[in-house]
XYZ file of C-alpha atoms in Angstrom:
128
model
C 0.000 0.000 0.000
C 1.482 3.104 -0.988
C 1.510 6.119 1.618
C 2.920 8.986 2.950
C 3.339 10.032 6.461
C 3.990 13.280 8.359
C 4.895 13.943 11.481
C 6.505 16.312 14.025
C 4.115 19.035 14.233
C 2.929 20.617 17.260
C 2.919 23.948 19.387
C 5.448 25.697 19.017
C 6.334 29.472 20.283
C 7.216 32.438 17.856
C 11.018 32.517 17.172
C 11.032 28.488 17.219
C 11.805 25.303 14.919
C 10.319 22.219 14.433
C 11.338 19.294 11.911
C 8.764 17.906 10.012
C 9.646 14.029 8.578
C 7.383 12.651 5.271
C 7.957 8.641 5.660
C 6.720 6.796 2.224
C 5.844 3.158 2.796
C 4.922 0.685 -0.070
C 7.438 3.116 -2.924
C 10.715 4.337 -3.130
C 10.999 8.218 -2.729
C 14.106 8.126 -4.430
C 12.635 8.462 -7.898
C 9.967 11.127 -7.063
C 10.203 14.565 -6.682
C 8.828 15.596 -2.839
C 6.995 18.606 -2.117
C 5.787 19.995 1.395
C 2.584 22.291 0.787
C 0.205 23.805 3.839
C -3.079 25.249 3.827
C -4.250 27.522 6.882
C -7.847 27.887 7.667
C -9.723 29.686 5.281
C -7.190 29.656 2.858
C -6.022 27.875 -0.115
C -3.262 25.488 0.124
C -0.088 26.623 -0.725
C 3.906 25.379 -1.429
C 6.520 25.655 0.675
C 9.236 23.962 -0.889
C 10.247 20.984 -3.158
C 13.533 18.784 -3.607
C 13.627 16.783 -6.848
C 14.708 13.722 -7.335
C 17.423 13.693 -10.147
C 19.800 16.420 -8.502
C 18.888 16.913 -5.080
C 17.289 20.498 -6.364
C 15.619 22.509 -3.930
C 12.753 24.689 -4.755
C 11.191 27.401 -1.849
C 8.091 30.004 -1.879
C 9.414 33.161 -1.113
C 7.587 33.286 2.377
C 9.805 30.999 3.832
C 13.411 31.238 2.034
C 16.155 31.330 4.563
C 14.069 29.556 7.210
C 13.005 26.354 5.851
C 15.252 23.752 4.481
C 14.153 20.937 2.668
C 15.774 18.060 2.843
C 15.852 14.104 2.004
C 17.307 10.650 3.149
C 16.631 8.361 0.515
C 18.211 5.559 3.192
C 15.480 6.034 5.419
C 12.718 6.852 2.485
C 11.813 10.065 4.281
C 11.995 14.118 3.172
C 12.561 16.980 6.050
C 11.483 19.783 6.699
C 13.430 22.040 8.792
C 11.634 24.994 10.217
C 13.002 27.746 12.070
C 12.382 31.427 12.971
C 8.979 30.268 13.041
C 6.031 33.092 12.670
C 2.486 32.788 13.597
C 1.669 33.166 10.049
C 3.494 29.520 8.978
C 0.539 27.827 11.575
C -1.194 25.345 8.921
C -1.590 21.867 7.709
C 1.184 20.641 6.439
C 1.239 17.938 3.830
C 3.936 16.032 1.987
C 3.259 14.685 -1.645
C 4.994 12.379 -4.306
C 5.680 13.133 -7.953
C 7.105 10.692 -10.161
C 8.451 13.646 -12.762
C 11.094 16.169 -12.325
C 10.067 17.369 -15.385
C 9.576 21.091 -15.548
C 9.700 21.072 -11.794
C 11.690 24.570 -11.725
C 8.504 26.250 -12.635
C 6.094 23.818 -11.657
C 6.916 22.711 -8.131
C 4.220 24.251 -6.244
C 1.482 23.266 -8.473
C -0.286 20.230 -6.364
C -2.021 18.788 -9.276
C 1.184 17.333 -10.717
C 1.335 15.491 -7.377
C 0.038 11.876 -7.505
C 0.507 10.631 -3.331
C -0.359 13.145 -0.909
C -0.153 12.284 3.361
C -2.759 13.293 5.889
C -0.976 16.050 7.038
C 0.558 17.321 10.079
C -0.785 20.226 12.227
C 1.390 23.241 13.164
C 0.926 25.411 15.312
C 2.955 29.111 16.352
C 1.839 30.971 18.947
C 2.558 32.238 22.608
């Protein structure tokens, strides 16, 4: 069965980091492309960043450059997400998804229909 699992959300105060891991059971992440997207109540869902699967390239919106890294262990078949300087504007749903292609990914990366696996997300939270 193929899936995708996040975890390590949680509350977390203004200032901080968390790590988010996306696990894949049943494929191999090393021939997809992984993207982390979030979606905050009441608004649309949204990229955050992307690391393909040919070159290692990573790919970040502009809201979180410098404070997110994005990265992947294709040992353990899992993708990170490192999060720090944390605002109370990154609080969301954050989801992990699988796509087979790298192709046209530089331009395309945030656009969640080219995903085909998606997770169930992982709440976090910012806030004192």
């Amino acid at each position: 069965q193929v899936q995708l699992v996040e975890s390590g959300g949680g509350l977390v105060q203004p200032g901080g980091s968390l790590r988010l891991s996306c696990a894949a059971s049943g494929f191999s992440l090393d021939y997809y492309a992984i993207g982390w997207f979030r979606q905050a109540p009441g608004k649309d869902r949204e990229g955050v960043s992307c690391v393909s699967s040919s070159d290692g390239s990573t790919y970040y919106a502009d809201f979180v450059k410098g404070r997110f890294t994005i990265s992947r262990d294709n040992a353990k078949n899992t993708v990170y997400l490192q999060m720090n300087s944390l605002k109370p504007e990154d609080t969301a749903v954050y989801y992990c998804a699988a796509d087979r292609s790298d192709y046209n990914l530089g331009y395309q990366w945030n656009r969640g229909i080219r995903y085909e696996y998606w997770g169930q997300g992982t709440q976090v939270t910012v806030s004192s």
